[in-house]
Short mmCIF file of C-alpha atoms and ligand atoms in Angstrom, two decimals:
data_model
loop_
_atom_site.label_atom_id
_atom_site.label_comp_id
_atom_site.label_asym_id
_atom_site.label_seq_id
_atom_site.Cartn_x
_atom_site.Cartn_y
_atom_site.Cartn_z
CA UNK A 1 25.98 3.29 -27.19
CA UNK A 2 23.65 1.30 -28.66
CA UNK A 3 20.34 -0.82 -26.73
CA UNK A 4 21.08 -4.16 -28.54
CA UNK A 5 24.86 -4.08 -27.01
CA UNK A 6 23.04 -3.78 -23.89
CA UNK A 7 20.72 -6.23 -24.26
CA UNK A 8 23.64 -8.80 -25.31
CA UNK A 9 25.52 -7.74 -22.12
CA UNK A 10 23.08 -8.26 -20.10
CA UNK A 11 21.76 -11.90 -21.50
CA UNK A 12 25.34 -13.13 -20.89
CA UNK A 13 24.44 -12.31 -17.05
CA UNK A 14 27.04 -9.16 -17.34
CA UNK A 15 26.80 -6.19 -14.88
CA UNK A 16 25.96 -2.63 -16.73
CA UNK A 17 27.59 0.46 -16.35
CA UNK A 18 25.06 3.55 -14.62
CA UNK A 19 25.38 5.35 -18.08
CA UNK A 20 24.46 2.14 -19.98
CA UNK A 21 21.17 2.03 -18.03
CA UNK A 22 20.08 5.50 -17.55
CA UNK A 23 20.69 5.53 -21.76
CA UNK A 24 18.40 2.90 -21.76
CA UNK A 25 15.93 3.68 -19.32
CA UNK A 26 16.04 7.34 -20.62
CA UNK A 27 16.31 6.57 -24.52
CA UNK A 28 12.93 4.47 -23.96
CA UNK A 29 10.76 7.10 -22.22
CA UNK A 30 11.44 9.49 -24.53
CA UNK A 31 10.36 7.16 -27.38
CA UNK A 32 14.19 6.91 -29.22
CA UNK A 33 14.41 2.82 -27.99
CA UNK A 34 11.36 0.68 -28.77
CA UNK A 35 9.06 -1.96 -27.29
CA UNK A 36 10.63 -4.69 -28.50
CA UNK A 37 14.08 -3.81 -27.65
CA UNK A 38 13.03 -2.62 -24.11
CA UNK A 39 10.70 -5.99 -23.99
CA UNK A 40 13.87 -7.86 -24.82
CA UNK A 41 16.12 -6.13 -22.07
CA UNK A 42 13.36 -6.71 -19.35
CA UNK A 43 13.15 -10.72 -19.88
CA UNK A 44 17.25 -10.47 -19.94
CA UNK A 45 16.36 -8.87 -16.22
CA UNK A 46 13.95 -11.17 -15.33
CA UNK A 47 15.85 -14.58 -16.42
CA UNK A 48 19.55 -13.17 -14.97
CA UNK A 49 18.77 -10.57 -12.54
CA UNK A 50 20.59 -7.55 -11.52
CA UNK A 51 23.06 -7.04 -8.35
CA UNK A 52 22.35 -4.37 -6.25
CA UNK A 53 24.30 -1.12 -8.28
CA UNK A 54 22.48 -2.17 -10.90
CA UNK A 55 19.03 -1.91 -9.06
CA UNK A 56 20.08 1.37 -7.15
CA UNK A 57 20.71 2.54 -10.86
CA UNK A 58 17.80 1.83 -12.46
CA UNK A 59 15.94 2.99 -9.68
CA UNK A 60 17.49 6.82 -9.61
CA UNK A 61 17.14 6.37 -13.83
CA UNK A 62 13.44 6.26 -13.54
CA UNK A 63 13.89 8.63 -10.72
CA UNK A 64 15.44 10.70 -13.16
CA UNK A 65 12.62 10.46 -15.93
CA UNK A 66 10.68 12.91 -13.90
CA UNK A 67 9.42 15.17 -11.59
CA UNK A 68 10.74 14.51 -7.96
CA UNK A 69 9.20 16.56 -5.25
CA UNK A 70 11.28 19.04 -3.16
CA UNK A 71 10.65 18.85 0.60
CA UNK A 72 14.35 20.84 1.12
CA UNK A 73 11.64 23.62 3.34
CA UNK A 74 9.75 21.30 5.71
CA UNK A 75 11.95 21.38 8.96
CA UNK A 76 12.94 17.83 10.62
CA UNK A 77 13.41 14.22 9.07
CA UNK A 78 10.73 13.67 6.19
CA UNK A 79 8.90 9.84 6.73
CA UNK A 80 7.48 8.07 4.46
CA UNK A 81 5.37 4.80 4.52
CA UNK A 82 4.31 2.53 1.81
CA UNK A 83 2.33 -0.81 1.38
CA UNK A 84 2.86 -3.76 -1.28
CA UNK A 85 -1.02 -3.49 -1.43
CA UNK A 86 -3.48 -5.49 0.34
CA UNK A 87 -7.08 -6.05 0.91
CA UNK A 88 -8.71 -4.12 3.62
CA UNK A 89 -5.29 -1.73 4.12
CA UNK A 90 -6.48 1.18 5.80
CA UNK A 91 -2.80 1.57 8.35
CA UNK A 92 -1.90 5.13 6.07
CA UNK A 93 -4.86 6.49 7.58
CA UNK A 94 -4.16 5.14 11.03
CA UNK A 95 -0.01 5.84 11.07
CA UNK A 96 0.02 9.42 9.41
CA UNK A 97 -1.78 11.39 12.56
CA UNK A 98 -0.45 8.60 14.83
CA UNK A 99 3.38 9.75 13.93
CA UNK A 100 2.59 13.65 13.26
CA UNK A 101 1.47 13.31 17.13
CA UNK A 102 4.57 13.14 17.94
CA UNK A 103 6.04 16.21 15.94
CA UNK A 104 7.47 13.71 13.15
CA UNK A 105 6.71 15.35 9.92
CA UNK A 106 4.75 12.94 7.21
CA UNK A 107 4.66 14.20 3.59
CA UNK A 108 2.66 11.87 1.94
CA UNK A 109 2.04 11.12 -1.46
CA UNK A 110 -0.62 7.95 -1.95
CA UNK A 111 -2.34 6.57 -5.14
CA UNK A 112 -5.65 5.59 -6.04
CA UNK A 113 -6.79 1.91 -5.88
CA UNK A 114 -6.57 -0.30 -9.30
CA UNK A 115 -8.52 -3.72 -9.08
CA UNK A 116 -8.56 -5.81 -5.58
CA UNK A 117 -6.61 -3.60 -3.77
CA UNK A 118 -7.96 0.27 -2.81
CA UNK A 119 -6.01 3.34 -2.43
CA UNK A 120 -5.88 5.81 0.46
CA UNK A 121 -7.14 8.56 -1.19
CA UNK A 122 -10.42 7.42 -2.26
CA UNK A 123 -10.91 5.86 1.08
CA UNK A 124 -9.96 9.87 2.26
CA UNK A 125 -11.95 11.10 -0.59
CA UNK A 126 -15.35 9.26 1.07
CA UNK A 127 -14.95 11.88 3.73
CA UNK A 128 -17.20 15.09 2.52
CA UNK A 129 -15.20 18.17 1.82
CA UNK A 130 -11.81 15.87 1.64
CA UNK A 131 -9.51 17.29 -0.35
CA UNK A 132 -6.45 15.49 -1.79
CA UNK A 133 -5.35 17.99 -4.69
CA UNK A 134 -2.99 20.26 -2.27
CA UNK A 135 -0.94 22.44 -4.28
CA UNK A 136 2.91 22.66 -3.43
CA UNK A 137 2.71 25.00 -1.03
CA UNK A 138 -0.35 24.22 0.67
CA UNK A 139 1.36 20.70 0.50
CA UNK A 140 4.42 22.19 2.61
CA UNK A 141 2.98 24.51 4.46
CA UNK A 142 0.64 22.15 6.39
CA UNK A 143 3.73 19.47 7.00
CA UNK A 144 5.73 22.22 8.70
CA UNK A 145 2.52 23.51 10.84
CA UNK A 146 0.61 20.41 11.53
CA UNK A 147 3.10 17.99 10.60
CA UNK A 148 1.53 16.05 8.13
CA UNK A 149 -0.43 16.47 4.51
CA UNK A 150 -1.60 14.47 1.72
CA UNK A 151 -1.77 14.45 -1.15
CA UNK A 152 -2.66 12.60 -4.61
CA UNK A 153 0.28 11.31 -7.13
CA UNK A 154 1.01 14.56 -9.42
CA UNK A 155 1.35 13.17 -12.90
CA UNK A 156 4.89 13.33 -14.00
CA UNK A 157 6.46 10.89 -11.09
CA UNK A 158 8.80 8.56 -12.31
CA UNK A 159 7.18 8.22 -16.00
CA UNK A 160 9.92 5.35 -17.07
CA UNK A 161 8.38 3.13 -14.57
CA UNK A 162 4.86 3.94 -15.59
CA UNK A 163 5.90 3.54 -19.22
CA UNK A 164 7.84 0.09 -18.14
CA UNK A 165 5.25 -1.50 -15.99
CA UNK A 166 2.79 -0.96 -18.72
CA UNK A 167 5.19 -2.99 -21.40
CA UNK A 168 6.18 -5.66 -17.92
CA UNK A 169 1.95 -5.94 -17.86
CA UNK A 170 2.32 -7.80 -21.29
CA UNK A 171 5.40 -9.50 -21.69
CA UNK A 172 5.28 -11.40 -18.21
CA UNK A 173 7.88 -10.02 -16.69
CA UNK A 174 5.98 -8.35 -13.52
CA UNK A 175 6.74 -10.87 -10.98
CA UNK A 176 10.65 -9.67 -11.25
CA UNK A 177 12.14 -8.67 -7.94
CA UNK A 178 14.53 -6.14 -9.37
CA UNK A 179 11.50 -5.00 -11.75
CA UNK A 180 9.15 -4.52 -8.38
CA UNK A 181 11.62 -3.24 -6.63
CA UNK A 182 13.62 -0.53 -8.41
CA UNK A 183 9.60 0.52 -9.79
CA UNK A 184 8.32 0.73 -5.94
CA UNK A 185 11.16 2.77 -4.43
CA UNK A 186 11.89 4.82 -7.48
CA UNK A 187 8.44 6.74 -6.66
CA UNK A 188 8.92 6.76 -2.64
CA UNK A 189 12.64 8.39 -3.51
CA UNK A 190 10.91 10.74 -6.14
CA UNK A 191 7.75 11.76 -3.22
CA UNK A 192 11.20 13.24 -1.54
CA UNK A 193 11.50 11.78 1.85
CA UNK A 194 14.54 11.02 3.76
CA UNK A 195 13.25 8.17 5.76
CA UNK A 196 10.98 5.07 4.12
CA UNK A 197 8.96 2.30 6.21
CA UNK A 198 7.77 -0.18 3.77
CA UNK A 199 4.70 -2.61 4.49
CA UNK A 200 5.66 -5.45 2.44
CA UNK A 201 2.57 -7.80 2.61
CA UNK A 202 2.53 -11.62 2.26
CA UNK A 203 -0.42 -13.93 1.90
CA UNK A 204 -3.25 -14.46 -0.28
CA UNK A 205 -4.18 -11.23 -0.64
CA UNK A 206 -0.62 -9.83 -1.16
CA UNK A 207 1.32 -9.65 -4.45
CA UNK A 208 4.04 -12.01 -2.76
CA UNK A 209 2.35 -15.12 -1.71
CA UNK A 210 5.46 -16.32 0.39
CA UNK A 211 7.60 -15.18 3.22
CA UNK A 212 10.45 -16.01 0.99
CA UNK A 213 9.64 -13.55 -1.42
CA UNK A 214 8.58 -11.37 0.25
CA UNK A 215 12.00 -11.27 2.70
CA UNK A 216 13.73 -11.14 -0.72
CA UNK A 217 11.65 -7.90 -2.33
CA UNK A 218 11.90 -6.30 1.31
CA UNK A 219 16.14 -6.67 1.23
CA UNK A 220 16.09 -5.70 -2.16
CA UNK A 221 13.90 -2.11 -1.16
CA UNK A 222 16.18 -1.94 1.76
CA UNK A 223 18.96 -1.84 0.02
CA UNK A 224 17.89 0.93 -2.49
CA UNK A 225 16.75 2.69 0.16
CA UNK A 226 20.57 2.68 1.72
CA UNK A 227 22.42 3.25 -1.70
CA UNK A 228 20.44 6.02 -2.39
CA UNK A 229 20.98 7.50 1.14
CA UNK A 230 17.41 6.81 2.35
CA UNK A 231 17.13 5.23 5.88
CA UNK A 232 14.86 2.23 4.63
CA UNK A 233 13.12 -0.73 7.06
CA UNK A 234 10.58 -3.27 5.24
CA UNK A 235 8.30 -4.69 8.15
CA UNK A 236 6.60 -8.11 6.60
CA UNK A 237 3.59 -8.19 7.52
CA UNK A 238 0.18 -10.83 7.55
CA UNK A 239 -2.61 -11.18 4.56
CA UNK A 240 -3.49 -14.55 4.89
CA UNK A 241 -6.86 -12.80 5.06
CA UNK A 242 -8.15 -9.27 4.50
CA UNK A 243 -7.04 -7.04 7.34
CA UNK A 244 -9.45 -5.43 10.01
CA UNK A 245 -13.31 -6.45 9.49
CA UNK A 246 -14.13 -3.90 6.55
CA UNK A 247 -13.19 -3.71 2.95
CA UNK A 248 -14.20 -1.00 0.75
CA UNK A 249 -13.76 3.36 1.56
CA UNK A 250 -15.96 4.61 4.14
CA UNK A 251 -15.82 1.61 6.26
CA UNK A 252 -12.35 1.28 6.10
CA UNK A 253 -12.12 4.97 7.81
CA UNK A 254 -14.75 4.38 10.09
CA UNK A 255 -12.31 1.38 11.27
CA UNK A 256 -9.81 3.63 11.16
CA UNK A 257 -11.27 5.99 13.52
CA UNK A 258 -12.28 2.72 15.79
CA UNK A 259 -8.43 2.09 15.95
CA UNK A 260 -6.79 5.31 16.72
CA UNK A 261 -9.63 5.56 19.71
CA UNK A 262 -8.00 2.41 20.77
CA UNK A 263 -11.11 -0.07 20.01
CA UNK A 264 -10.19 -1.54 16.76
CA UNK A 265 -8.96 -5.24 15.99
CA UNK A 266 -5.60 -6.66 16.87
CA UNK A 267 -4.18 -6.94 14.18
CA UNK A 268 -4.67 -3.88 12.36
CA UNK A 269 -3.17 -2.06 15.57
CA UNK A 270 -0.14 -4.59 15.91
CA UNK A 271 0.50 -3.28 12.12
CA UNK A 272 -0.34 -0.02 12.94
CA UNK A 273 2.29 0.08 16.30
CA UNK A 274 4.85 -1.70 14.25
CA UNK A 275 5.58 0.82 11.18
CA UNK A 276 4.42 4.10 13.33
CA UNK A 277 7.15 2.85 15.60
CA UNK A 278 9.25 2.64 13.24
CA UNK A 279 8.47 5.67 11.59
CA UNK A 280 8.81 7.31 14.66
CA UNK A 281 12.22 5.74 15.39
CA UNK A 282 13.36 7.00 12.17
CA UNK A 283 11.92 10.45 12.19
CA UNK A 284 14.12 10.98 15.87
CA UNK A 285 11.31 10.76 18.04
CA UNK A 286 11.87 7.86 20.34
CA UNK A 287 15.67 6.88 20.59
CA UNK A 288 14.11 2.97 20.37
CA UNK A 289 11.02 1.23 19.17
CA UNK A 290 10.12 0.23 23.28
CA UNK A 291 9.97 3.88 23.75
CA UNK A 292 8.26 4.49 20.41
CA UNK A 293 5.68 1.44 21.05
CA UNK A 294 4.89 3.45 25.18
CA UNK A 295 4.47 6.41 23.76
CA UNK A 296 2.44 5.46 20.57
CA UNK A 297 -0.30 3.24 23.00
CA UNK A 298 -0.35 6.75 25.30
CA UNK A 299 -1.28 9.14 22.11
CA UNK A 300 -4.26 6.21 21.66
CA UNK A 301 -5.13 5.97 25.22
CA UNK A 302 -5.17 9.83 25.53
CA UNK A 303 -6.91 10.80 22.92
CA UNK A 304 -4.02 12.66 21.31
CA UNK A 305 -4.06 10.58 18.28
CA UNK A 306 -7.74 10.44 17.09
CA UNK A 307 -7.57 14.63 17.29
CA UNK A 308 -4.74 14.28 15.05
CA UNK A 309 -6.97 13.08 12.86
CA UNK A 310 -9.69 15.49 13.26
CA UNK A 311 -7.49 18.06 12.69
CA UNK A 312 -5.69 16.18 9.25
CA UNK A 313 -9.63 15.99 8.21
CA UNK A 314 -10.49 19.74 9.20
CA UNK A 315 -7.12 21.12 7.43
CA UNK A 316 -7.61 19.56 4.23
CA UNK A 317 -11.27 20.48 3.92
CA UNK A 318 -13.32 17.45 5.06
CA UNK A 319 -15.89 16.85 7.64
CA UNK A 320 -14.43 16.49 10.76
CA UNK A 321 -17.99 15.83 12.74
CA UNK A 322 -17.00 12.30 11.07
CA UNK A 323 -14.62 11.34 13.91
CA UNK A 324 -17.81 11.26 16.43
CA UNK A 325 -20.24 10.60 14.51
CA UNK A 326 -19.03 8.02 11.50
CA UNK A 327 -22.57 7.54 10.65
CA UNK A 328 -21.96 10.86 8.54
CA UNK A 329 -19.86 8.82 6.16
CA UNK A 330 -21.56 7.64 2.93
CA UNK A 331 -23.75 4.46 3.52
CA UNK A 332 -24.97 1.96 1.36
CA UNK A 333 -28.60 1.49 1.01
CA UNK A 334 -28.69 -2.68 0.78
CA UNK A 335 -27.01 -4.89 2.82
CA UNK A 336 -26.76 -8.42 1.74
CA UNK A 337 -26.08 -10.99 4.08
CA UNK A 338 -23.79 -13.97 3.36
CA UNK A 339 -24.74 -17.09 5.39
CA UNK A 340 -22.21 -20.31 6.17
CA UNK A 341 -23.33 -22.99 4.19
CA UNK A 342 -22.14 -25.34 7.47
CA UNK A 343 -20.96 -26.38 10.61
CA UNK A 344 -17.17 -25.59 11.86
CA UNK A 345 -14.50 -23.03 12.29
CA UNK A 346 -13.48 -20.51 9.25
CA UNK A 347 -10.60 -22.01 7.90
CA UNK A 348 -9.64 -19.88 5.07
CA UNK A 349 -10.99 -16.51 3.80
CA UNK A 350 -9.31 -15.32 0.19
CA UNK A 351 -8.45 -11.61 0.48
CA UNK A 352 -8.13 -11.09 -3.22
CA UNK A 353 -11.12 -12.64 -3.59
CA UNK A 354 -12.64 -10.12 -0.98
CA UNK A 355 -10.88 -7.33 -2.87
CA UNK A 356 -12.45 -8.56 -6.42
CA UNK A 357 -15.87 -8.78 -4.46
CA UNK A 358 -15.63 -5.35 -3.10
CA UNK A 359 -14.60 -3.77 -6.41
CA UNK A 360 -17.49 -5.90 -8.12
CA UNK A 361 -19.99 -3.97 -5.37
CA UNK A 362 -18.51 -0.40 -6.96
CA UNK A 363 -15.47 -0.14 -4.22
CA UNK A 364 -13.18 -0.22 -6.18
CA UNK A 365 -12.28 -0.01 -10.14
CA UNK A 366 -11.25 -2.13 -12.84
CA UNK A 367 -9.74 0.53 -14.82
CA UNK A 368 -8.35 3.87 -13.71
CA UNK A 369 -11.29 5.97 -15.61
CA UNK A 370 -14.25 3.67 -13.61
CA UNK A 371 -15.83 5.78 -10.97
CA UNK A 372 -16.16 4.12 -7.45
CA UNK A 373 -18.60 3.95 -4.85
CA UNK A 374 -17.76 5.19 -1.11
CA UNK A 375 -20.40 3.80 0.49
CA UNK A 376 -19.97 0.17 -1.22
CA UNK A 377 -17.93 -2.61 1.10
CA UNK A 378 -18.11 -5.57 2.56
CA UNK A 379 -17.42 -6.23 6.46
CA UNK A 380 -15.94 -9.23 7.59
CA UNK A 381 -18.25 -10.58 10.70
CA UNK A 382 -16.02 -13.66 10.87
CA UNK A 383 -12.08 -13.98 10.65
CA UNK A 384 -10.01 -16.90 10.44
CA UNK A 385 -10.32 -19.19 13.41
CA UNK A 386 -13.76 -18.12 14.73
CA UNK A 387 -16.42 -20.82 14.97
CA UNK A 388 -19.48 -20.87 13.11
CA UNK A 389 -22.71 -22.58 12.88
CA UNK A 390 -24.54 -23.10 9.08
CA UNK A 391 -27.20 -20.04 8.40
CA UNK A 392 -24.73 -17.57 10.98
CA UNK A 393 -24.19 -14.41 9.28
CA UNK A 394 -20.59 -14.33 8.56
CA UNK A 395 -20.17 -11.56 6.34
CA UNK A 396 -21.94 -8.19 4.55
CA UNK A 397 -22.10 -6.95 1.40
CA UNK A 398 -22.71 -2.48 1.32
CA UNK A 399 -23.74 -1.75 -2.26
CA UNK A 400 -25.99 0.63 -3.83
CA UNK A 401 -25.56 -1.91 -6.99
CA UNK A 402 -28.63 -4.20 -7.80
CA UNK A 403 -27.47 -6.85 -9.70
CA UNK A 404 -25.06 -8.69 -7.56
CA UNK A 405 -24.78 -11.74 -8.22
CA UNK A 406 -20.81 -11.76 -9.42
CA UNK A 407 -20.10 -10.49 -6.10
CA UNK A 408 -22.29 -12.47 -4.29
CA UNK A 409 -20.55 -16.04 -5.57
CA UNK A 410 -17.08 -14.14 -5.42
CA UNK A 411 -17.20 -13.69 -1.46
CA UNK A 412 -19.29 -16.66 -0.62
CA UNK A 413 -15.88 -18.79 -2.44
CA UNK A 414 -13.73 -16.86 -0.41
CA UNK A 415 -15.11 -18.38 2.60
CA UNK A 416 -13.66 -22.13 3.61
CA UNK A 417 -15.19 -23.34 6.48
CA UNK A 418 -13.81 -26.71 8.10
CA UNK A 419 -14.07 -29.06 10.90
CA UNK A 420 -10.90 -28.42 12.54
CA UNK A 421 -9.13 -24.87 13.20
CA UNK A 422 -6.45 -23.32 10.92
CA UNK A 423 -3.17 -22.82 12.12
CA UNK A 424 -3.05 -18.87 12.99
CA UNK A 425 0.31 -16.52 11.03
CA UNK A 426 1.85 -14.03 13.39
CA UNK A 427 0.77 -10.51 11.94
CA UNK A 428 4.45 -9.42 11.91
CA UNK A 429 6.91 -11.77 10.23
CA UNK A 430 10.26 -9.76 10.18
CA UNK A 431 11.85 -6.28 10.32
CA UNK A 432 14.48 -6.19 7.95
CA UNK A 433 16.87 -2.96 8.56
N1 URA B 1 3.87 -2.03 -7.43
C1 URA B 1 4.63 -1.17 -8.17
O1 URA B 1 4.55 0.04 -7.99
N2 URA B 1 5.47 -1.70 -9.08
C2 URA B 1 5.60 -3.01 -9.29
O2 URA B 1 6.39 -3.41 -10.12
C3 URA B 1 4.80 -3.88 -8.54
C4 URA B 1 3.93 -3.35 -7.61
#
């Protein structure tokens, strides 16, 4: 076999064989086919697509370029959840006690934030004590007692894709549905679950900006999912603005908490409800998401689910004194108001811009080395639709940062304020099964 035969297939819009791409996929992570021939391949990809073999097969080829993780000795139907990435995403930390509450083991594997959007385990790590470097066993031994763990991305998951998205970074070919999709599963199939909930997120904030796309992306995972004999359903949710009220690690947990106690905003619990029913559903739990929705509201209203929590802090080393009394999470020492500049209702607020705002505070990082803040954030005291008067508060900035001006004219742009109200998105779009 040889890559440019491949290539020439493939730019005459021809499908290719499983061998053809797992000799390509392989033969470039192992250094034997170069940049420019891989480059050439992935434009081929982006300009004629791939049906869906193809994508199931490139999928289990980066798959097969590494390390996938073994959950064979946790009892019961493995879920999994993942998000397209959003600002202000904390629902990980609000679905994974919320679903082990109901004996539904959840094995997760989460990343670390990169640029506007932050990961859920530095928004665990701001807890003291937390402790996200579980080995194997620990890993599986928790999931089968307590029925849930986390833990951070070992190293060797799926190198093709890292390899690939690194080369896709600088030849323009990110925005490829195939390319996102077969890159996004092949790590949830790798992490070793049998059942996947995916949060695919559309807005401003979201790395699909329409429903559109994102419908397409979600029936692409879905359809991984099923020829690779993972139950998969893609909810599409809302991020026309940044979810919740707070943006940035400890405040996102201490929102967190607010939610599983049953006092935080609507629509980070709609989200919440919607893939923990679903997880739920698909981990054999409730026989149908009106069950699963009853019974998900009772572990709330009953305290059930915020001690599931406690007890996912306590196991894995944290600070568990957090869940009743937050103001033990890291805190800022300036807060910087941001003012409207007039009259009217909030018509707009840009959630990457939020994100890039948070990260400029020290939320988040621009590169993977940067170190990040906990305590640095920003909470949203207005949302879309609420009315505001000029010189009303209608936002925070947490930093322990003094110069601040980036961030300051980052946020304040995000903010659109207008005479008449915006027309309000649903928070869930779709379910696509
Ligand atoms: N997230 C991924 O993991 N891969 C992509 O290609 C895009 C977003």
């Amino acid at each position: 076999m040889r890559a440019v035969d491949i290539i020439e297939k493939k730019k005459h819009n021809m499908t290719l064989s499983k061998e053809e791409i797992d000799f390509l996929i392989l033969g470039y992570t192992n250094g034997e086919i170069p940049d420019y021939q891989m480059s050439a391949f992935l434009m081929t990809v982006y300009f004629n697509g791939m049906n869906s073999e193809e994508i199931a097969n490139l999928t289990e080829s980066f798959v097969k370029s590494g390390d996938s993780v073994d959950l064979s000795e946790i009892d019961g139907i493995k879920v999994d959840k993942h998000s397209t990435g959003g600002v202000g995403d904390k629902i990980s930390l609000i679905v994974i006690p919320l679903v082990a509450s109901f004996g539904v083991p959840v094995a997760k594997m989460s990343g670390r934030g990169l640029g506007h959007t932050g990961g859920t385990i530095d928004k665990l790590e701001s807890i003291e004590g937390f402790r996200t470097d579980l080995s194997p066993d620990e890993f599986i031994n928790n999931v089968n007692k307590y029925k849930m763990a986390i833990v951070g991305q070992t190293a060797n998951l799926t190198p093709a894709d890292k390899k690939i998205y690194a080369l896709r970074d600088v030849t323009s070919t990110i925005d490829s549905i195939p390319l996102i999709a077969s890159s996004i599963m092949s790590k949830k199939i790798a992490s070793g679950a049998d059942s996947i909930v995916l949060d695919v997120k559309v807005g401003s904030g979201a790395f699909m900006k329409t429903i559109e796309e994102a419908e397409a992306l979600a029936r692409t995972m879905v359809s991984i999912g099923k020829n690779l004999g993972r139950n998969t359903i893609a909810v599409i949710t809302n991020m026309d603005q940044p979810l919740g009220h707070e943006v940035g690690n400890s405040n996102e947990v201490m929102e967190a908490i607010k939610v599983l106690k049953g006092e935080g905003s609507v629509d980070e619990t709609e989200i919440a409800l919607a893939i923990a029913a679903n997880m739920c559903v698909l981990g054999g739990a409730f026989s149908n998401m009106d069950e699963a929705y009853k019974g998900l509201k009772e572990s709330i209203s009953s305290g059930r689910a915020i001690e599931k929590l406690k007890e996912l802090i306590k196991i894995q080393g944290g600070n568990p004194n957090i869940i009743d009394n937050p103001d033990l999470l890291p805190k800022a020492k300036n807060i910087h108001p941001i003012k409207a500049d007039k009259d009217g209702y909030i018509y707009s607020i840009d959630a990457e811009s939020i994100g890039i705002g948070a990260m400029l505070l020290g939320a988040g990082r621009k590169k993977k080395e940067d170190p990040i803040d906990p305590a640095a954030g920003i909470t949203l005291i207005s949302k879309m639709g609420d009315k505001v008067s000029k010189g009303d508060i209608i936002c925070q900035l947490r930093t322990n940062l003094d110069e601040i001006d980036d961030a300051m004219e980052k946020v304040q742009g995000a903010f659109v304020i207008k005479d008449e109200k915006p027309k309000t998105n649903p928070f869930i779009y779709n379910i696509i099964r």
